[in-house]
mmCIF file of C-alpha atoms in Angstrom:
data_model
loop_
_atom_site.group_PDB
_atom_site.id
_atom_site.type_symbol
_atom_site.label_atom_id
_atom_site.label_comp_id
_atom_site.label_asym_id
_atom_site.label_seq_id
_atom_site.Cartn_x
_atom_site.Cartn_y
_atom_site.Cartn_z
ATOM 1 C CA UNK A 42 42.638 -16.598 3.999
ATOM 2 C CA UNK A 43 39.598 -16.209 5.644
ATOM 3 C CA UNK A 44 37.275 -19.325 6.487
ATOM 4 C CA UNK A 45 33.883 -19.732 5.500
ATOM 5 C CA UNK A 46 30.867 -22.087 6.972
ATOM 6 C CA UNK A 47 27.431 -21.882 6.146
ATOM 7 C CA UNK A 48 26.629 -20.753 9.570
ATOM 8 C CA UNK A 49 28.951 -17.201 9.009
ATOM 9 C CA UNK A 50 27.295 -16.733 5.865
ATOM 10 C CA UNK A 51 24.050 -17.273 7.143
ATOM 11 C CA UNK A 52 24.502 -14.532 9.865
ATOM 12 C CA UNK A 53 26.643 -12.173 7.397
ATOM 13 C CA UNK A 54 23.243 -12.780 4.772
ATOM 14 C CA UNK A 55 21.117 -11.985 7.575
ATOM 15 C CA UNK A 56 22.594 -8.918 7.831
ATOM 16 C CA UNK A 57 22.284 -7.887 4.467
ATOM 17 C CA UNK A 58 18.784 -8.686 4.641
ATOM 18 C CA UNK A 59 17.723 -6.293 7.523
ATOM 19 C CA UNK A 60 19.668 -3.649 5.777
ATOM 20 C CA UNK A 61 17.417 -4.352 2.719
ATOM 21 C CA UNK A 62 14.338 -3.829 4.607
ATOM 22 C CA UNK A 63 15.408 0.413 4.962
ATOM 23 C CA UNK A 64 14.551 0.295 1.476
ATOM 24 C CA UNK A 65 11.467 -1.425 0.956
ATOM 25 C CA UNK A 66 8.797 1.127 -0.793
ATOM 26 C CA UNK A 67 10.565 3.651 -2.254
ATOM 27 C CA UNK A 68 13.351 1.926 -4.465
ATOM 28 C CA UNK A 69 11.175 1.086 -7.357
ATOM 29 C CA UNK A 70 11.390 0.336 -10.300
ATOM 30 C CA UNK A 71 14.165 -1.580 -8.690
ATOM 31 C CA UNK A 72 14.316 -3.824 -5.689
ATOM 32 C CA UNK A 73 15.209 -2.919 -2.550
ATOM 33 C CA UNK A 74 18.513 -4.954 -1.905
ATOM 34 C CA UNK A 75 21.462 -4.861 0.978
ATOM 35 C CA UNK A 76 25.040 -5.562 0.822
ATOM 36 C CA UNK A 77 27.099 -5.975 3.611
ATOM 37 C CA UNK A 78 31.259 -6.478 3.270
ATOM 38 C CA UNK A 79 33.011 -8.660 5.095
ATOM 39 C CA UNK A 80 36.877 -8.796 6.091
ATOM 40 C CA UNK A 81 38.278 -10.435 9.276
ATOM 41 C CA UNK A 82 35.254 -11.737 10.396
ATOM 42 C CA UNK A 83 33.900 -8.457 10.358
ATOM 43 C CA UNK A 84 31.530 -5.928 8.934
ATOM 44 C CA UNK A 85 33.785 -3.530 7.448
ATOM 45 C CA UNK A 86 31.533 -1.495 5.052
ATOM 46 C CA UNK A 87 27.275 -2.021 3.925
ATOM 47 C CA UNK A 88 24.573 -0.509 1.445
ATOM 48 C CA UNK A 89 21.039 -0.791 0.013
ATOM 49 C CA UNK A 90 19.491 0.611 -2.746
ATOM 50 C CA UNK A 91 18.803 4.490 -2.672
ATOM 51 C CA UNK A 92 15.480 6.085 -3.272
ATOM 52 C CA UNK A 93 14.813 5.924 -6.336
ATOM 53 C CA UNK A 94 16.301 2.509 -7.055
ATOM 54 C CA UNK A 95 20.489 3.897 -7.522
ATOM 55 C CA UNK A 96 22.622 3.714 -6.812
ATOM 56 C CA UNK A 97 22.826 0.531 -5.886
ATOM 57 C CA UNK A 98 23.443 -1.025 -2.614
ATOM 58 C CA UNK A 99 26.760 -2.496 -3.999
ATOM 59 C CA UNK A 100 28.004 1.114 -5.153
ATOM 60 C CA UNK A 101 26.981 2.589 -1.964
ATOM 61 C CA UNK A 102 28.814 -0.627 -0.122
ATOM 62 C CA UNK A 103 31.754 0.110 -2.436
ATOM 63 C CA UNK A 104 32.711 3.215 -2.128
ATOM 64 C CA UNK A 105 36.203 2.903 -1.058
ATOM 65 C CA UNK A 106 38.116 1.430 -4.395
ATOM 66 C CA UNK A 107 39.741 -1.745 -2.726
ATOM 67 C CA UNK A 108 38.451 -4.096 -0.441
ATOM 68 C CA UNK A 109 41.032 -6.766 -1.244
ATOM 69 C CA UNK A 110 40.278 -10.525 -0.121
ATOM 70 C CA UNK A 111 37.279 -9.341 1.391
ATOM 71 C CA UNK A 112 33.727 -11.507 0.769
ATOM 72 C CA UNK A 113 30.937 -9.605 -0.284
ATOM 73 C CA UNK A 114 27.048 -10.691 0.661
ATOM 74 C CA UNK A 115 24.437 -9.452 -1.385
ATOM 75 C CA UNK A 116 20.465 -10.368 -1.295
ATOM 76 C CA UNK A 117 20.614 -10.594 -5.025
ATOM 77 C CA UNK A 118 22.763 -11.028 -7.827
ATOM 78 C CA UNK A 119 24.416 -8.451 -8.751
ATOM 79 C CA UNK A 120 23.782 -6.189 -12.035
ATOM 80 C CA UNK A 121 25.937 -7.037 -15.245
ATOM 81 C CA UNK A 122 24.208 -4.754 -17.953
ATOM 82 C CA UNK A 123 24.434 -0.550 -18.761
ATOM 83 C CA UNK A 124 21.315 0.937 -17.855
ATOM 84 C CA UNK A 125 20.744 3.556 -15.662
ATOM 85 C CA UNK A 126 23.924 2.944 -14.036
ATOM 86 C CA UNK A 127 27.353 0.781 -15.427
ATOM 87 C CA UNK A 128 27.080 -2.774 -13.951
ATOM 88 C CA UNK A 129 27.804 -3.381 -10.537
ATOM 89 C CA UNK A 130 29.847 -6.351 -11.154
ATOM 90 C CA UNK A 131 32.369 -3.911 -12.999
ATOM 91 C CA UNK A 132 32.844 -2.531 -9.365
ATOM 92 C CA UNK A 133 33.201 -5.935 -7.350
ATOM 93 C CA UNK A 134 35.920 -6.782 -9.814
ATOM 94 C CA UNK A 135 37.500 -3.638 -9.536
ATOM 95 C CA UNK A 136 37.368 -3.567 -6.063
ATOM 96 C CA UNK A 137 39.241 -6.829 -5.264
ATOM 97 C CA UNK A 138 36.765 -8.996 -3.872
ATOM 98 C CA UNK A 139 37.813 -12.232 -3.542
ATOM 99 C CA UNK A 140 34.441 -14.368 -2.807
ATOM 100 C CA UNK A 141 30.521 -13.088 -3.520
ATOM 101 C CA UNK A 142 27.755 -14.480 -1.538
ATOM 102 C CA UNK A 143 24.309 -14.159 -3.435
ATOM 103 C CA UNK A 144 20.616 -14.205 -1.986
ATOM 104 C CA UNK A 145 19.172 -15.312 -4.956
ATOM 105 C CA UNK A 146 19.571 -14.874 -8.958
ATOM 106 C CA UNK A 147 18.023 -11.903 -10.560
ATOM 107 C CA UNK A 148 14.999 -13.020 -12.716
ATOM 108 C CA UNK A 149 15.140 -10.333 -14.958
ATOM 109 C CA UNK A 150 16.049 -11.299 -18.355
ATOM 110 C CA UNK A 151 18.546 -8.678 -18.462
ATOM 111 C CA UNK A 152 20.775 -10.612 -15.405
ATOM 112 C CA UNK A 153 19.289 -14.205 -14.788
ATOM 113 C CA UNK A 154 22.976 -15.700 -13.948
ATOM 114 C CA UNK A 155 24.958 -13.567 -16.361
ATOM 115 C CA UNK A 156 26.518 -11.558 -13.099
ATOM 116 C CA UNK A 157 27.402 -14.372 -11.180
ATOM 117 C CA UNK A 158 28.920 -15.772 -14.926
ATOM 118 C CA UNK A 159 31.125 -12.511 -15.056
ATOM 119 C CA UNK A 160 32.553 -12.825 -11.394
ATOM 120 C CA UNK A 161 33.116 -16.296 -11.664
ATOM 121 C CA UNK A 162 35.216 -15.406 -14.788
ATOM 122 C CA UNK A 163 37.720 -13.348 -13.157
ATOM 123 C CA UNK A 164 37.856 -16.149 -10.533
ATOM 124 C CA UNK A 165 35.952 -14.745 -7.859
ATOM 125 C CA UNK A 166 34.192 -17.705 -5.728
ATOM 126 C CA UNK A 167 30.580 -17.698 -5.262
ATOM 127 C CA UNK A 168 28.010 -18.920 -3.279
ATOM 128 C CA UNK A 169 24.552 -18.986 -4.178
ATOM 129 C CA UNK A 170 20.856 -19.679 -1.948
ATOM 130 C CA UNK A 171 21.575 -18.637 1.352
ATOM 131 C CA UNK A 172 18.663 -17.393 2.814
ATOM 132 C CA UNK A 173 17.108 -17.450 -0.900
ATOM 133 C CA UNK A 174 13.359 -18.213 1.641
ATOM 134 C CA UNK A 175 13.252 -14.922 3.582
ATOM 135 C CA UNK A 176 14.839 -13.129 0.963
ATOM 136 C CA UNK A 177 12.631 -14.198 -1.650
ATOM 137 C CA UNK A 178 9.580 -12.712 0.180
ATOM 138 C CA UNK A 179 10.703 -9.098 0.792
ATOM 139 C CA UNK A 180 11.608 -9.078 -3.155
ATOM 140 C CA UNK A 181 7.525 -10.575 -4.018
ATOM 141 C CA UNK A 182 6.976 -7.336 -5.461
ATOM 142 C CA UNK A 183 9.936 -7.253 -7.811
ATOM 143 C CA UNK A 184 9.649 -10.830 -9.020
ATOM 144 C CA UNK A 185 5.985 -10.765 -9.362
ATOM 145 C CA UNK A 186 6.657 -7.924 -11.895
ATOM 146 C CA UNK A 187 9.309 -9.434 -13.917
ATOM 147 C CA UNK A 188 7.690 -12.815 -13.940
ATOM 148 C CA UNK A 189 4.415 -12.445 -13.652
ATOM 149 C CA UNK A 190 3.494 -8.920 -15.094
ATOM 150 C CA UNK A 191 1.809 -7.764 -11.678
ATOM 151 C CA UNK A 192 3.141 -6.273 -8.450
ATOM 152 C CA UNK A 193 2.806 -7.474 -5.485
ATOM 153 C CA UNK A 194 -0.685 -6.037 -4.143
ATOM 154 C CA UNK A 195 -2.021 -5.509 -0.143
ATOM 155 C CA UNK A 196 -4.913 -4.555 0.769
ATOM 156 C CA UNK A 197 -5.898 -2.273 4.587
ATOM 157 C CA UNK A 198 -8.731 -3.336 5.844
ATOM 158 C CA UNK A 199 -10.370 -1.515 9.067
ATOM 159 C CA UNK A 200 -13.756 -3.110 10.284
ATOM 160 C CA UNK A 201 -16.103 -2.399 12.966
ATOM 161 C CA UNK A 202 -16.885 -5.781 14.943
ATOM 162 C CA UNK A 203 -20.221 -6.528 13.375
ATOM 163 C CA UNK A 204 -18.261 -5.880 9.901
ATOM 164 C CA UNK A 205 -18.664 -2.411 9.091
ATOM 165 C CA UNK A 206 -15.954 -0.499 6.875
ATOM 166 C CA UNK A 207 -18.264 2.572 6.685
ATOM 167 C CA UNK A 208 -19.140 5.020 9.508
ATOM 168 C CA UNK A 209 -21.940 7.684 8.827
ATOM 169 C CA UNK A 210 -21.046 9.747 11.283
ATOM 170 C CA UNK A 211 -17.498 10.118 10.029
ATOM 171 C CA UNK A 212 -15.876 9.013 13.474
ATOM 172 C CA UNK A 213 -12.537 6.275 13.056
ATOM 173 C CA UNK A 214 -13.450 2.778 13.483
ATOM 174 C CA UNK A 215 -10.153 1.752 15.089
ATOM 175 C CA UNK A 216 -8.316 2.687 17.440
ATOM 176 C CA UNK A 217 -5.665 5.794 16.993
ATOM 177 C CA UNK A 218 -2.814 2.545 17.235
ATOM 178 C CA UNK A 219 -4.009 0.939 14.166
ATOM 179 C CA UNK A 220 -4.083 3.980 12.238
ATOM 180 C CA UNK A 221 -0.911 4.921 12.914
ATOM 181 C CA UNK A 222 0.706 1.408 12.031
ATOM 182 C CA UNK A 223 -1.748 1.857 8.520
ATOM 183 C CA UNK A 224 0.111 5.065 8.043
ATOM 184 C CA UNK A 225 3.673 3.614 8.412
ATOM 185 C CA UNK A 226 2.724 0.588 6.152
ATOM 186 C CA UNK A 227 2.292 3.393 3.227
ATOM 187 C CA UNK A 228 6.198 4.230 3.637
ATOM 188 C CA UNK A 229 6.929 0.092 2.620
ATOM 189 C CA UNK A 230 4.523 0.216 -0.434
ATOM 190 C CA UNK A 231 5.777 2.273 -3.915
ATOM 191 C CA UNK A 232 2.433 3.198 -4.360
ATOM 192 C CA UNK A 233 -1.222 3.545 -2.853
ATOM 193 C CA UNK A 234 -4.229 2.510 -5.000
ATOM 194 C CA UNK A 235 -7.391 4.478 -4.130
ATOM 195 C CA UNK A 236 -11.097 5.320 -5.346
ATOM 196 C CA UNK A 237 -12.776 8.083 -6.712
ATOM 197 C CA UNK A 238 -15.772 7.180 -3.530
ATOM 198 C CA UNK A 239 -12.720 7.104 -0.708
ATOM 199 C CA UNK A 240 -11.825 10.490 -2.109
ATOM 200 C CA UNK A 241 -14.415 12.061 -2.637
ATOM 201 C CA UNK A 242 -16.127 10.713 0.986
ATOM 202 C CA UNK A 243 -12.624 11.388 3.184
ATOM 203 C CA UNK A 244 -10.720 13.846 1.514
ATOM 204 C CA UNK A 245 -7.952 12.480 2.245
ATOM 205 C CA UNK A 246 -3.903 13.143 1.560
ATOM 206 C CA UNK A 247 -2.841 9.788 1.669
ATOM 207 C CA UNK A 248 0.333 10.699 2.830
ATOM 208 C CA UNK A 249 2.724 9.495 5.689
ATOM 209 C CA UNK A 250 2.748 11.600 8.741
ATOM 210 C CA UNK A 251 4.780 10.107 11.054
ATOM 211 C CA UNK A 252 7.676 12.441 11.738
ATOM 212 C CA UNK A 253 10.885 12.062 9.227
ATOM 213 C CA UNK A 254 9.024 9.550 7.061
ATOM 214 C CA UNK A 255 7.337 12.449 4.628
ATOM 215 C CA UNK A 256 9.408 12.142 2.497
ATOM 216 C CA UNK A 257 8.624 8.310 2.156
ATOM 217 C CA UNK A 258 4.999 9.171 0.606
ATOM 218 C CA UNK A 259 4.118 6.690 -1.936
ATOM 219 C CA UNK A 260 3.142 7.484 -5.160
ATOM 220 C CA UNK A 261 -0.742 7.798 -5.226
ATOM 221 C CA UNK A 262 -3.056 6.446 -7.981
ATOM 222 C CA UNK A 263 -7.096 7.516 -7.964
ATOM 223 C CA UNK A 264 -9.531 5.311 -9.870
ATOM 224 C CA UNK A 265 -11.685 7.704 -11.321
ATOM 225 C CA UNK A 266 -13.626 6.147 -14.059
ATOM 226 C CA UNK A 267 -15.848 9.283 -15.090
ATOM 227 C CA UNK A 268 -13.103 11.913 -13.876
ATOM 228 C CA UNK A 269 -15.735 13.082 -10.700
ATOM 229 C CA UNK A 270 -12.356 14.226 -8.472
ATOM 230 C CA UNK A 271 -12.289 17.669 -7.110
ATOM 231 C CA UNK A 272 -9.995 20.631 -7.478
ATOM 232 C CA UNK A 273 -10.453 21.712 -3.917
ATOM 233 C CA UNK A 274 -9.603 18.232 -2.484
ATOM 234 C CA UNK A 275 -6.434 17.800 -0.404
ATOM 235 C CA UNK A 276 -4.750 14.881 -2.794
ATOM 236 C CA UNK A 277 -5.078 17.555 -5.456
ATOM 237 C CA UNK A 278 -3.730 20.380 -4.114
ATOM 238 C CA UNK A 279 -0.462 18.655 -2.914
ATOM 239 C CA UNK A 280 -0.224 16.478 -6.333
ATOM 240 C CA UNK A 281 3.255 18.979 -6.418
ATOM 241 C CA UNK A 282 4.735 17.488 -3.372
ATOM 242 C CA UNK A 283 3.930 13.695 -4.004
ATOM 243 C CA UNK A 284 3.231 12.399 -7.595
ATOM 244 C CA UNK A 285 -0.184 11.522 -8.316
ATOM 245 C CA UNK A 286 -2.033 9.742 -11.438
ATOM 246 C CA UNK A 287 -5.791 9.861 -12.682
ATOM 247 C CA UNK A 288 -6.969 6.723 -14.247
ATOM 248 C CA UNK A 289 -9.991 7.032 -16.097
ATOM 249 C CA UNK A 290 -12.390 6.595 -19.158
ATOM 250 C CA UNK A 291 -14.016 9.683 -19.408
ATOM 251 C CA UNK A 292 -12.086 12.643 -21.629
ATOM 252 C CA UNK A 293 -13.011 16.297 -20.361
ATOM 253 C CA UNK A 294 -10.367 17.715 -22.219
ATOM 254 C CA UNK A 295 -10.869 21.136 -20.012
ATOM 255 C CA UNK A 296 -10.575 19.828 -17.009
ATOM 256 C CA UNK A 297 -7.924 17.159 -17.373
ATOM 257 C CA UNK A 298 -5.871 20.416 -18.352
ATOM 258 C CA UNK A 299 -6.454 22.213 -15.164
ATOM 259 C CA UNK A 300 -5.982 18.697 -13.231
ATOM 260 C CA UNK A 301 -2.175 18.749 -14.950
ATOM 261 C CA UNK A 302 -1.328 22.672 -13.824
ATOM 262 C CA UNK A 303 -1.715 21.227 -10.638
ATOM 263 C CA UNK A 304 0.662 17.973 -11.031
ATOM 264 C CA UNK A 305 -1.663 15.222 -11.709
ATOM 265 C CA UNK A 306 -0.992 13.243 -14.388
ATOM 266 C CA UNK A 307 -3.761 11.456 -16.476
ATOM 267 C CA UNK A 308 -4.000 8.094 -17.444
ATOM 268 C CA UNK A 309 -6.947 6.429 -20.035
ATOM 269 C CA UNK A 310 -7.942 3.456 -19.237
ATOM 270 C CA UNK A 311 -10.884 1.177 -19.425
ATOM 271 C CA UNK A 312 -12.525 -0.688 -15.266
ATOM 272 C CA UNK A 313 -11.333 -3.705 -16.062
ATOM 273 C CA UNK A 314 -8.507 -3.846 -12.855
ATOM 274 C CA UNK A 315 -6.684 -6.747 -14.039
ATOM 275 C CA UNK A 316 -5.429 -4.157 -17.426
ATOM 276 C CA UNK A 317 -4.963 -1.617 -14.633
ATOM 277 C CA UNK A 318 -2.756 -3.772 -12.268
ATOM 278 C CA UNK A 319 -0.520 -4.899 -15.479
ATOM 279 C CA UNK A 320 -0.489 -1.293 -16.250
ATOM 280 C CA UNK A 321 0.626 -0.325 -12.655
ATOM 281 C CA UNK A 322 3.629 -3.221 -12.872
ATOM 282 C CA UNK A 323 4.545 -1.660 -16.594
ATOM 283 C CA UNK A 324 5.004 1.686 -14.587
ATOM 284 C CA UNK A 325 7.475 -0.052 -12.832
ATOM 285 C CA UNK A 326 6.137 -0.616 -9.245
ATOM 286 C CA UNK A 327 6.739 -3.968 -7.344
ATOM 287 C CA UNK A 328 4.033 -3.587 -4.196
ATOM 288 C CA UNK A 329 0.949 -1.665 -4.246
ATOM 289 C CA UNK A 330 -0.923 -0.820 -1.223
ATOM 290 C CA UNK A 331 -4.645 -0.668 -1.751
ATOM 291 C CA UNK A 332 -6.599 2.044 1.007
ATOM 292 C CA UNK A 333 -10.062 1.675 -0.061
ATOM 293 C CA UNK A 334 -13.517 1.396 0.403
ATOM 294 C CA UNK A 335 -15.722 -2.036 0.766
ATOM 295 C CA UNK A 336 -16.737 -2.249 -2.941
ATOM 296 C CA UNK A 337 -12.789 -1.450 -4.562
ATOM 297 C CA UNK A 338 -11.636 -4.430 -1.994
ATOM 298 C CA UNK A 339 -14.252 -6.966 -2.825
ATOM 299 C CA UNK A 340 -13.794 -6.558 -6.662
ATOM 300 C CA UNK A 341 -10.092 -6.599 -6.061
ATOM 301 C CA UNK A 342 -10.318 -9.927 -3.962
ATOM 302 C CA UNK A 343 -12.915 -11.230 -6.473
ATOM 303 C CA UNK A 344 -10.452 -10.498 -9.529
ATOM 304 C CA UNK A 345 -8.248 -12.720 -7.150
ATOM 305 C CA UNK A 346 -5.666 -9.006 -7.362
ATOM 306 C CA UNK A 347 -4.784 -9.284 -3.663
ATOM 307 C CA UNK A 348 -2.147 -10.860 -2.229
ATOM 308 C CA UNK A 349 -1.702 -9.561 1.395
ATOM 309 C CA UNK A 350 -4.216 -8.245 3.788
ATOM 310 C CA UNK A 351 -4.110 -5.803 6.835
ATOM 311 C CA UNK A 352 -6.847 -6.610 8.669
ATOM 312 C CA UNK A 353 -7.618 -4.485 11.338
ATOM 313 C CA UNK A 354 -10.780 -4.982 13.402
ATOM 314 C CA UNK A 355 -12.311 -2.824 15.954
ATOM 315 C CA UNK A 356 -14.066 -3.942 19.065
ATOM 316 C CA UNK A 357 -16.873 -1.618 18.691
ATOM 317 C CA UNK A 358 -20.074 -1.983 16.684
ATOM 318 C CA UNK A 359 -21.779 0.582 14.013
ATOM 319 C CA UNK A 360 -25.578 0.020 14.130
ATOM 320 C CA UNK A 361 -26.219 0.182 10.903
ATOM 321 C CA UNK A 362 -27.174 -2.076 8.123
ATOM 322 C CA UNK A 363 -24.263 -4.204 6.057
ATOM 323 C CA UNK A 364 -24.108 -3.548 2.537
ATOM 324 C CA UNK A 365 -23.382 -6.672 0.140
ATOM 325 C CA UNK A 366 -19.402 -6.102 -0.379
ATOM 326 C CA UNK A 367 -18.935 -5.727 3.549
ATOM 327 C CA UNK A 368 -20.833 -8.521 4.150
ATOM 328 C CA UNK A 369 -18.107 -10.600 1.995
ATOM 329 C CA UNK A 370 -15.175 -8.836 3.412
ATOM 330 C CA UNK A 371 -15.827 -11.016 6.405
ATOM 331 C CA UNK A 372 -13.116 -12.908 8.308
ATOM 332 C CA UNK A 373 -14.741 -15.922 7.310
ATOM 333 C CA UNK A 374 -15.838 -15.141 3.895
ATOM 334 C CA UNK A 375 -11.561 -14.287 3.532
ATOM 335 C CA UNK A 376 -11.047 -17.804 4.792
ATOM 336 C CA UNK A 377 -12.748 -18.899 1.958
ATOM 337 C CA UNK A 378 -10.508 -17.402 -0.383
ATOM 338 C CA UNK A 379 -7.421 -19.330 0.895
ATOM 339 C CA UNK A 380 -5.343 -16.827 2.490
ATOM 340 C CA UNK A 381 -2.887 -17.954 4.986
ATOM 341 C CA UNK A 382 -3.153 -16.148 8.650
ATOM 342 C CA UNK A 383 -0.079 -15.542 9.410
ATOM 343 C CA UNK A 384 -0.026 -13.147 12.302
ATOM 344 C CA UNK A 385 -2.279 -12.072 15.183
ATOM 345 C CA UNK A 386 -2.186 -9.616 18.004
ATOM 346 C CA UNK A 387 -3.853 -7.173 19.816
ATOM 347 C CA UNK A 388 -3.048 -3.452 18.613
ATOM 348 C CA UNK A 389 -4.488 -0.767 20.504
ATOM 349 C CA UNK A 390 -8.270 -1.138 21.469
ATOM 350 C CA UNK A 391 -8.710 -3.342 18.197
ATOM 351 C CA UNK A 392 -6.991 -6.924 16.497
ATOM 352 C CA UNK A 393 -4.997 -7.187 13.780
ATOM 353 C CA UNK A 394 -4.519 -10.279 11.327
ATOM 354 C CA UNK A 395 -2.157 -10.642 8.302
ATOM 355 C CA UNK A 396 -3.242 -12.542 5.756
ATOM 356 C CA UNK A 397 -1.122 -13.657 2.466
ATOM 357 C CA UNK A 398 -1.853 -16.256 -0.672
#
C-alpha cells in the first residue's frame, strides 16, 4: 500500500501542473490539462492534452493497459461523457488505478462531479482541491467560457515613454527582447484578435517565428467592419497555413468569394465587441490575445473585455502629438481601471508590467 500526505500530493499535483502548461494555447476547445502517474513514490508514466484538445492527457498518460495500485493526479476531473472521444474515466477504471487525485471539478455541465461519482463507484479513492489556486488560473480561459460565456482575453501593449503606440516612421518602439517575448506569448493564446487599421498599417503575419514553435500559430481573427482587407497582404496569402476569420458588416458578395479561395473564412457580424467576444467563446476558444492598435485596446478596456495586460514600455520618446485613446492607455489611466500589477522587470532596453482583474 502506498502512503499518502498532503505534502506528496502537493508535489505529485505540481507536477501535473507544469506538464499542463506545454499545452496552454493550442488545446482548445478543450483545456489544457496534465496527468502524471504515480507508483512507488515515483513518476512512472505522464500526459497533457494534444493539439487540438485529444486525446486527452489521461489517454496519453494511459497508454499501457494496467497501472495497478498506482494513484493517478490530474489538474481536472476527469471526462465521464461520449463526445469526441469515450470517457476517460472508462480508462482509469480499466486501467487499475487504485486512488485519483483531482485539481479541481470540471464546470462544464456535461462533467461537474459526475467523473469523480463514477470512480468513486468502482471504489477508487479520491482526493479533491489540491492546488485547485494555481490550477484554477492557467484554466481562466476554459472556465470563463463555460461559466461566463467569454474567454479569457489579454491584451499587448508596446508604448514609447511619453505614451506613444504609433510610430510614423515605421521604426519598433521596443526593444528586439520585448518583441520576441510578444511573439512567444502568441504560442499560449488559441487565438489573436486584430484590426482592419493594424493590418492594413503593418502588414503583418501574425504568426510565431521563433524556431519549432510555427506550428503553434494561433488562430487569427481580423475586425474588418466594411471588409477594407487586402488580397496582397501577408495574413491573406498564408490564410492556408494558419486559419484565419473575417468579421464584418459589410456583404461584397464578390470579394468575400475570392477572400474564401484563399482560406479565409467570413463571419457577419455587427461592432458591438461584447456580441463578438461571446461569439469568439461559442467558437470554442478559452484565451484570446488581442495585438492591436490604440483605439481597438481602449474600446476593449472601456467595454471592460480585458482581463490581462502585457505592457511593454520603451525608454525612448516619439515626438509627436498623443491622440485621445493613447492618452488613456496610460499606466495611470490603467490604474484606474483596477488591474492588479502583478509583475515587473526590466526586458531588454524597455519595462515590462503584467497586469490582471
Amino acid at each position: 500500500m502506498e502512503r499518502f500526505s498532503s505534502e506528496r500530493d502537493r508535489y505529485f499535483m505540481k507536477n501535473a501542473l507544469n506538464i499542463s502548461l506545454r499545452g496552454i494555447g493550442n488545446t482548445f476547445p478543450n483545456p489544457s490539462v496534465g496527468v502524471v502517474i504515480v507508483k512507488n513514490n515515483q513518476i512512472v508514466s505522464r500526459g497533457w492534452t494534444q493539439p487540438g484538445g485529444k486525446p486527452h492527457a489521461e489517454v496519453v498518460a494511459l497508454k499501457k493497459k494496467s497501472f495497478f495500485g498506482a494513484t493517478l493526479y490530474t489538474t481536472l476531473e476527469p471526462c465521464s461523457h461520449y463526445g469526441n472521444t469515450p470517457p476517460c474515466v472508462n480508462q482509469i477504471i480499466k486501467s487499475r488505478i487504485k486512488r485519483v487525485v483531482i485539481g479541481l471539478k470540471d464546470p462544464n455541465p456535461l462533467i461537474n462531479g459526475n467523473g469523480i461519482t463514477k470512480l468513486k463507484s468502482k471504489k477508487i479513492k479520491i482526493t479533491l482541491g489540491i492546488l485547485k489556486d494555481e490550477i484554477k488560473k492557467t484554466h481562466l480561459g476554459f472556465f470563463n467560457k463555460i461559466k461566463k460565456k467569454k474567454p479569457f482575453v489579454s491584451t499587448k501593449i508596446a508604448i514609447s515613454r511619453n505614451g506613444k503606440m504609433i510610430n510614423n516612421n515605421n521604426s519598433w518602439i521596443t526593444s528586439e527582447d520585448s518583441r520576441s517575448y510578444g511573439n512567444f506569448l502568441r504560442a499560449k493564446h488559441d487565438v489573436i484578435v486584430t484590426g482592419i487599421e493594424t493590418v492594413l498599417k503593418d502588414n503583418p503575419t501574425l504568426n510565431c517565428r521563433h524556431y519549432g514553435m510555427q506550428k503553434f500559430s494561433p488562430v487569427r481573427i481580423i475586425l474588418d467592419s466594411k471588409l477594407r482587407i487586402k488580397e496582397n497582404l501577408k495574413i491573406i496569402k498564408t490564410a492556408k497555413k494558419i486559419k484565419t476569420y473575417i468579421f464584418t458588416n459589410f456583404n461584397n458578395e464578390k470579394k468575400i468569394r475570392r477572400l474564401k479561395k484563399y482560406g479565409i473564412s467570413v463571419k457577419f457580424h455587427n461592432n458591438n465587441l461584447k456580441n463578438i467576444i461571446n461569439e469568439i467563446a461559442n467558437m470554442g476558444f478559452n484565451n484570446v490575445l488581442l495585438e492591436a492598435g490604440p483605439n481597438l485596446n481602449y474600446f476593449f478596456l472601456k467595454d471592460k473585455l480585458i482581463d490581462k495586460i502585457y505592457y511593454f514600455k520603451s525608454k525612448n520618446d516619439i515626438k509627436i502629438e498623443k491622440i485621445f485613446s493613447e492618452k488613456k492607455l496610460s499606466l495611470k489611466n490603467i490604474s484606474k481601471l483596477k488591474f492588479k500589477n502583478l509583475y515587473f522587470n526590466n526586458i531588454g532596453n524597455d519595462t515590462l508590467r503584467i497586469f490582471e482583474k
